[in-house]
mmCIF file of N, CA and C in Angstrom:
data_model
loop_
_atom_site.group_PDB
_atom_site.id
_atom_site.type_symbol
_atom_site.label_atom_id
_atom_site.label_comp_id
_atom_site.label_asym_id
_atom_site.label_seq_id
_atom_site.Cartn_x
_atom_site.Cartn_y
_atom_site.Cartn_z
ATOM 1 N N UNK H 278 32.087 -3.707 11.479
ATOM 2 C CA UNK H 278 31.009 -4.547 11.982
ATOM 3 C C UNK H 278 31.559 -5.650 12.879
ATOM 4 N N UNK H 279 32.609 -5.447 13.385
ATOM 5 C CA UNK H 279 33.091 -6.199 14.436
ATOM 6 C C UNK H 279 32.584 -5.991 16.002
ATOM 7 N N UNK H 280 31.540 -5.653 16.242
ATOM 8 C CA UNK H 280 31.162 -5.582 17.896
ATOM 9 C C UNK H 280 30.549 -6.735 18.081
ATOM 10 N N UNK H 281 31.176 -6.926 19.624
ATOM 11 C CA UNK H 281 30.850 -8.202 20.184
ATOM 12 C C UNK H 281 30.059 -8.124 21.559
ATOM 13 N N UNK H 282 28.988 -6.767 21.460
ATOM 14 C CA UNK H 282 28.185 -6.732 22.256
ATOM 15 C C UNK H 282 26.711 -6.002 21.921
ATOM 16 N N UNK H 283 25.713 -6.419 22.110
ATOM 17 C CA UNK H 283 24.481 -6.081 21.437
ATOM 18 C C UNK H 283 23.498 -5.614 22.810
ATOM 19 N N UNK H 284 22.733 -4.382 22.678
ATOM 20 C CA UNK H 284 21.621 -4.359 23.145
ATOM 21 C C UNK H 284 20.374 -5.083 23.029
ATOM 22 N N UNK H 285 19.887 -5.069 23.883
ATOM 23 C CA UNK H 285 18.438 -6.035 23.749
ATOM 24 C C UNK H 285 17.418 -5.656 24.579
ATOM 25 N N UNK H 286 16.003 -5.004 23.354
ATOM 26 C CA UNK H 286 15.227 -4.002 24.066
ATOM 27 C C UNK H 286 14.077 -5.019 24.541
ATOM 28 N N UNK H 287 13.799 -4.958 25.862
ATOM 29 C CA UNK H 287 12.717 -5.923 26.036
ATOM 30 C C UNK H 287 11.025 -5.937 25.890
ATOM 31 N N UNK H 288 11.232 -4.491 25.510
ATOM 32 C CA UNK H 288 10.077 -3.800 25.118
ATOM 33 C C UNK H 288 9.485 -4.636 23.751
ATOM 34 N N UNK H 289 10.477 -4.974 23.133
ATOM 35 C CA UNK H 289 10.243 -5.343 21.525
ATOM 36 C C UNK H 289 9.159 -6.774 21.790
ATOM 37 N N UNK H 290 9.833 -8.131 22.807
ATOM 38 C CA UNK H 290 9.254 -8.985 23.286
ATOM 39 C C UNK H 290 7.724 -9.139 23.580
ATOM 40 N N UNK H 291 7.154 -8.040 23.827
ATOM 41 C CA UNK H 291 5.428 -7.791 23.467
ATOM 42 C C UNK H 291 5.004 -7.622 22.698
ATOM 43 N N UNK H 292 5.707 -7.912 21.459
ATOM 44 C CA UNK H 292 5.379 -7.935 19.773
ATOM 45 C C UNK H 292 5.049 -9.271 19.671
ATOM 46 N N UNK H 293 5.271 -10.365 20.437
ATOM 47 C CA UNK H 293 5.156 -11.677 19.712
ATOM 48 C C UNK H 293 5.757 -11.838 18.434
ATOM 49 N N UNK H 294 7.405 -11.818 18.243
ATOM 50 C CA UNK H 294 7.737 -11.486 16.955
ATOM 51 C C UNK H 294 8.843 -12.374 16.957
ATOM 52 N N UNK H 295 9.292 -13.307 16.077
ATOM 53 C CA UNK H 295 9.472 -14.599 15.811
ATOM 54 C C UNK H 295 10.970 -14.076 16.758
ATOM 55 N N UNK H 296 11.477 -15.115 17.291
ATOM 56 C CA UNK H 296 13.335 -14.783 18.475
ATOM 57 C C UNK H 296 14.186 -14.217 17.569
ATOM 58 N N UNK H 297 14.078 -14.995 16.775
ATOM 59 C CA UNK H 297 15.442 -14.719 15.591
ATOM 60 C C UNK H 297 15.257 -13.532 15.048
ATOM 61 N N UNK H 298 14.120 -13.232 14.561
ATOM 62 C CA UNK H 298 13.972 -11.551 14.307
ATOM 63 C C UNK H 298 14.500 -10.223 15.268
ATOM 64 N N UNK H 299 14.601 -11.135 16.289
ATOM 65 C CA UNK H 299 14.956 -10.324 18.018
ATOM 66 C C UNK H 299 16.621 -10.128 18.124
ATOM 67 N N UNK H 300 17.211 -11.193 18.028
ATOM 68 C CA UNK H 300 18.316 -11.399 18.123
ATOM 69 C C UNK H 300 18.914 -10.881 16.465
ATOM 70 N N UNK H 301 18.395 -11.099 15.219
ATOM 71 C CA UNK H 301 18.996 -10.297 14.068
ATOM 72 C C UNK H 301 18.970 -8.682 14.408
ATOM 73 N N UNK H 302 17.956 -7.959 14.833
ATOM 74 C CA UNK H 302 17.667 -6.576 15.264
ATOM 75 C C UNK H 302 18.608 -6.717 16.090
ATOM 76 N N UNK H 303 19.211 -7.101 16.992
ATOM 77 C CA UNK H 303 20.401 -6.983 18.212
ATOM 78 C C UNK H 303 21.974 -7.022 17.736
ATOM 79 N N UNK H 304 21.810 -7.790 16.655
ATOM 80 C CA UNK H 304 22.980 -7.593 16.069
ATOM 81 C C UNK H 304 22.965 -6.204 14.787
ATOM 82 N N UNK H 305 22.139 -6.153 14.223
ATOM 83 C CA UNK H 305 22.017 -4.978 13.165
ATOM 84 C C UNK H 305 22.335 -3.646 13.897
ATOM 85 N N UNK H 306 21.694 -3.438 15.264
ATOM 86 C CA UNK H 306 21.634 -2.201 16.108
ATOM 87 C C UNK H 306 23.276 -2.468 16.635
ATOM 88 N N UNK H 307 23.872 -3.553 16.968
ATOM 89 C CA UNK H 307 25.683 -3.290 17.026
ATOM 90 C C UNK H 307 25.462 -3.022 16.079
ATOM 91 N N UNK H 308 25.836 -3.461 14.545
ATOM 92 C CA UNK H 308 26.344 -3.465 13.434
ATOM 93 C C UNK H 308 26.352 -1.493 13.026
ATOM 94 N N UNK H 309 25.437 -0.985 13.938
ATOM 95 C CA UNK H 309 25.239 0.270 13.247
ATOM 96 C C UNK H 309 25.350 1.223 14.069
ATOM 97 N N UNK H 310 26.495 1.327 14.782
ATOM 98 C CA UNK H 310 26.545 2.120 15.885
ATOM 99 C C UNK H 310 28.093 2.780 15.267
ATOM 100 N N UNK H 311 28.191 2.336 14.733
ATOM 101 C CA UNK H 311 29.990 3.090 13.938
ATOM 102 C C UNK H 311 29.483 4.148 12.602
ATOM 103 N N UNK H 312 27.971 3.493 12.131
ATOM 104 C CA UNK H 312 28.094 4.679 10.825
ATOM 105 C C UNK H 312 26.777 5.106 10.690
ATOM 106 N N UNK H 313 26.216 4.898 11.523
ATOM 107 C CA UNK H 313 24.533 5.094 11.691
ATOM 108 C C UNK H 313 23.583 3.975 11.071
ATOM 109 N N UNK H 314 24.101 2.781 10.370
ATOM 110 C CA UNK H 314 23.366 1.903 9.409
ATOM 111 C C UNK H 314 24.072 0.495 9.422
ATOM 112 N N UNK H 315 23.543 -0.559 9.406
ATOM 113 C CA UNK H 315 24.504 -1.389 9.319
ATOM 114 C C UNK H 315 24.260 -1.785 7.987
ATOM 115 N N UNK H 316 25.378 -2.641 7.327
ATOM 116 C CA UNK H 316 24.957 -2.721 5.621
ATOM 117 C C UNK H 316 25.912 -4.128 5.346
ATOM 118 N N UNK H 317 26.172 -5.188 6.151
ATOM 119 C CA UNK H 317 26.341 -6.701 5.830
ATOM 120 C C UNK H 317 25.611 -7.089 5.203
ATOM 121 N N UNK H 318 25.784 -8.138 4.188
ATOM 122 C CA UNK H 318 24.973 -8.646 3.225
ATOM 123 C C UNK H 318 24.343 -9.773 4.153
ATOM 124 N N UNK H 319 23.122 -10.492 3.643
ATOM 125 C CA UNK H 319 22.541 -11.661 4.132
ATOM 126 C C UNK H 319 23.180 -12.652 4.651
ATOM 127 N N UNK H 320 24.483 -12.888 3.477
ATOM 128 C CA UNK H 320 25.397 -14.085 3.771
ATOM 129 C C UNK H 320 26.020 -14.048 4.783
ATOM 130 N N UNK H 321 26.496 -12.557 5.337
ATOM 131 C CA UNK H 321 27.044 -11.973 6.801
ATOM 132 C C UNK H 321 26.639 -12.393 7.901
ATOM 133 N N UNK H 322 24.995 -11.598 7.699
ATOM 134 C CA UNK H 322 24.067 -12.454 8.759
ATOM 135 C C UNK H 322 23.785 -14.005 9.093
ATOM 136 N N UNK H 323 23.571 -14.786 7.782
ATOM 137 C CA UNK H 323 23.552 -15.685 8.165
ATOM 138 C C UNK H 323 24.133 -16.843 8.831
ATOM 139 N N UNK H 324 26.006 -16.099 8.156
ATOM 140 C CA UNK H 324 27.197 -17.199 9.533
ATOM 141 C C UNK H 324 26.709 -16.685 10.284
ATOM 142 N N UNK H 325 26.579 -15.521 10.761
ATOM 143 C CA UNK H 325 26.711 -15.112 12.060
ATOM 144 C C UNK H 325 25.609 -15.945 12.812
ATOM 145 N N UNK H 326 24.248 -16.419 12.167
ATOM 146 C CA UNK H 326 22.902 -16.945 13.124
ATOM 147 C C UNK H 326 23.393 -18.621 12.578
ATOM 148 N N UNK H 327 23.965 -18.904 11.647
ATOM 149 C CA UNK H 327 23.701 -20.215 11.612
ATOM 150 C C UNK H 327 22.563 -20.530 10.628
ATOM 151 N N UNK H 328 22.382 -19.844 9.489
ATOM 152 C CA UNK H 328 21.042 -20.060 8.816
ATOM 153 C C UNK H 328 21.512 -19.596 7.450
ATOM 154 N N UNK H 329 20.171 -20.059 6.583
ATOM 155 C CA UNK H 329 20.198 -19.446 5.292
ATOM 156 C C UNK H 329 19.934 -18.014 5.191
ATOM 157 N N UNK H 330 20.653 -17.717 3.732
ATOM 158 C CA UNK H 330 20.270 -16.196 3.730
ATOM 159 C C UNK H 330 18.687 -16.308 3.163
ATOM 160 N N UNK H 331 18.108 -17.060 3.039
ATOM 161 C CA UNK H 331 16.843 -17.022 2.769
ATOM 162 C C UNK H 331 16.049 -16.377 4.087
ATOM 163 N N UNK H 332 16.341 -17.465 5.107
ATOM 164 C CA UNK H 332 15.912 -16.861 6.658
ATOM 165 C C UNK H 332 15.929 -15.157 6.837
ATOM 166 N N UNK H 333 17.362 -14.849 6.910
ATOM 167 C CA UNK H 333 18.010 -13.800 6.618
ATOM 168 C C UNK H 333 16.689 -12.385 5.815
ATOM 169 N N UNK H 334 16.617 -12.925 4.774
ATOM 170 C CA UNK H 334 15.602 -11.972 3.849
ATOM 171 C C UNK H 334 14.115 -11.785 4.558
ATOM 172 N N UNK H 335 13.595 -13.148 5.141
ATOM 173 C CA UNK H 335 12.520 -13.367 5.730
ATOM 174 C C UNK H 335 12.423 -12.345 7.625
ATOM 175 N N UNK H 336 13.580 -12.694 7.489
ATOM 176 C CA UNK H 336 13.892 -11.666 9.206
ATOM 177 C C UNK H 336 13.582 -9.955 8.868
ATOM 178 N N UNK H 337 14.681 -9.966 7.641
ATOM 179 C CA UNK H 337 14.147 -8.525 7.668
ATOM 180 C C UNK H 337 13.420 -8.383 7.081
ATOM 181 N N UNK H 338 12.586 -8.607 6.713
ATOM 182 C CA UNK H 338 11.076 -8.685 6.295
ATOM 183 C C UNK H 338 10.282 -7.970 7.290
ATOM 184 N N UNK H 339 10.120 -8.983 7.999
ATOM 185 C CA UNK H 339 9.455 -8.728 9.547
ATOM 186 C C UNK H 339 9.633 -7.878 9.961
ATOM 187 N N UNK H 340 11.110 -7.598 10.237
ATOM 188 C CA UNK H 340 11.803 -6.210 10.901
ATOM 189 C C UNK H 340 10.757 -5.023 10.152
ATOM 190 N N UNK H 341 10.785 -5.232 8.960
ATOM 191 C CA UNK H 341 10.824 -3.856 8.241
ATOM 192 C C UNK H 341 9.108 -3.625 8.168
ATOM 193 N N UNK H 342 8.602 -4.738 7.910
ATOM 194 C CA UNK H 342 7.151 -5.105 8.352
ATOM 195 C C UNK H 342 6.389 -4.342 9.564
ATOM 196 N N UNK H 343 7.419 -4.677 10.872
ATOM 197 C CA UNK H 343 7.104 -3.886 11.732
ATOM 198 C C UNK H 343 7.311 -2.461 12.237
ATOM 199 N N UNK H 344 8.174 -2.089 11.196
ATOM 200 C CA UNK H 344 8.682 -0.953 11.282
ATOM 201 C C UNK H 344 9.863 -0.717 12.313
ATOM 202 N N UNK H 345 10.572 -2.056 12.646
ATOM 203 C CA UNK H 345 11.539 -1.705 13.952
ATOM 204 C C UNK H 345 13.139 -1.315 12.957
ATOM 205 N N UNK H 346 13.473 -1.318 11.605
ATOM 206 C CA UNK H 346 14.111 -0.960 10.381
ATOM 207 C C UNK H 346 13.717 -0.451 9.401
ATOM 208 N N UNK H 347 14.472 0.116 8.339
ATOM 209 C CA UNK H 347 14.024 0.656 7.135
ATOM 210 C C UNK H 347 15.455 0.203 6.217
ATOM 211 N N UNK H 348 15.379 0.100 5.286
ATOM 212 C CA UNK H 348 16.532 -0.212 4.103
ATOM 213 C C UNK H 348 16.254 0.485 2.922
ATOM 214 N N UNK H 349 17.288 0.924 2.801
ATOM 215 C CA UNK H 349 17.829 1.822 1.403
ATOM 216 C C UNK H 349 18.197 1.284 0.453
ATOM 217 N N UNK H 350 18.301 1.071 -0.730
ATOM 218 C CA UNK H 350 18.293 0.221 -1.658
ATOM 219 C C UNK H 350 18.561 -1.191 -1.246
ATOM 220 N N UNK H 351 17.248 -1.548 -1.437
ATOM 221 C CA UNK H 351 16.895 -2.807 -0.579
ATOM 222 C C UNK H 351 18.101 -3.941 -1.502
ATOM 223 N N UNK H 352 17.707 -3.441 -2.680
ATOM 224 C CA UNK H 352 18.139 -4.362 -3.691
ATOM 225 C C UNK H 352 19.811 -4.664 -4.022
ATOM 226 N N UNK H 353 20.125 -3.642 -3.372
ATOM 227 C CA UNK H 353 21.413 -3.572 -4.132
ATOM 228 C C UNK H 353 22.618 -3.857 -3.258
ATOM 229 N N UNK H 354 24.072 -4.255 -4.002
ATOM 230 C CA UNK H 354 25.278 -4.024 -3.023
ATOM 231 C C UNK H 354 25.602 -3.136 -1.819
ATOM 232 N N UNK H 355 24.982 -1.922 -2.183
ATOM 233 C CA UNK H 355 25.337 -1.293 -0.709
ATOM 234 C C UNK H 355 24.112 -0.348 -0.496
ATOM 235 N N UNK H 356 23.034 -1.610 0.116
ATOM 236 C CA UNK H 356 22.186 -1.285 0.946
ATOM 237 C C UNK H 356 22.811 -0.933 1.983
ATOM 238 N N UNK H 357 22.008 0.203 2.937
ATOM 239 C CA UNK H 357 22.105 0.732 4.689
ATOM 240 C C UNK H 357 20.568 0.292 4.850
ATOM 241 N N UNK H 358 20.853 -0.757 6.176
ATOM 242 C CA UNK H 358 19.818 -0.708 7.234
ATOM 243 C C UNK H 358 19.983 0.090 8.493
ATOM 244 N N UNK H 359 18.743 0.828 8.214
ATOM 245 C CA UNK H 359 18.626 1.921 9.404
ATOM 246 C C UNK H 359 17.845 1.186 10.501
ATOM 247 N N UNK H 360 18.232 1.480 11.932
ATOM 248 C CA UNK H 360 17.287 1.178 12.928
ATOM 249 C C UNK H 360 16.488 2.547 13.098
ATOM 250 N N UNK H 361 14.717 1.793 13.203
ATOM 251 C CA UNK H 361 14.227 3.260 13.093
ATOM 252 C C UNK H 361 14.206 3.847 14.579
ATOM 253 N N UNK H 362 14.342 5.393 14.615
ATOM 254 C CA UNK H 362 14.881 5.616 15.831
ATOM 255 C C UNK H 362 13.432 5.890 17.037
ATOM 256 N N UNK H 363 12.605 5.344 16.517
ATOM 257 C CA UNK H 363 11.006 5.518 17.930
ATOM 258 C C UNK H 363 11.771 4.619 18.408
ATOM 259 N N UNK H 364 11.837 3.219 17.899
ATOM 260 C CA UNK H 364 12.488 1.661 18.580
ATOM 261 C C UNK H 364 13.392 2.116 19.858
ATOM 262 N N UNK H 365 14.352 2.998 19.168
ATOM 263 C CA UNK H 365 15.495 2.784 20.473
ATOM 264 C C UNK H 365 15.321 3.681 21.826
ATOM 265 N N UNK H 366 14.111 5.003 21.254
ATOM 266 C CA UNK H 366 13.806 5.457 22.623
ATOM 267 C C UNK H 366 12.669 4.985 23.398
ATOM 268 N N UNK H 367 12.025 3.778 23.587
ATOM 269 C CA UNK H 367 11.469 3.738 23.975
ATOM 270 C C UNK H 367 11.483 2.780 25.749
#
């Protein structure tokens, strides 16, 4: 989970969907380009944005809300977040 370059679909931006939800999806979609899923814990995400992992839980919320992710044992140590794949062809 070391990439230091992210796509950013601008399509997503006509969601009216909070930035940070924009920019977490930009990093999750690097994060998951090595194993099909990215699977950092909250605390991961959150150095990385500068925030609580509370935020963190609330982002992918949304994400998953909107259907632009899905997570596999949401609950557990080694959850995979999937990007769902309509998102990336569009």
């Amino acid at each position: 989970m070391n990439n230091s370059y992210g796509k950013f679909y601008f399509d997503l931006l006509k969601n009216k969907m909070n930035k940070s939800a924009y920019i977490l999806f930009t990093i999750l979609i690097s994060n998951s380009q090595q194993k099909g899923f990215a699977y950092g814990s909250n605390k991961y995400y959150a150095n990385i944005l500068n925030c609580s992992t509370r935020t963190i839980s609330n982002l992918l919320k949304i994400l998953v809300d909107k259907k632009y992710i899905r997570i596999e044992k949401p609950k557990s140590f080694k959850r995979k977040i999937y990007i769902e794949e309509n998102i990336l062809t569009k």
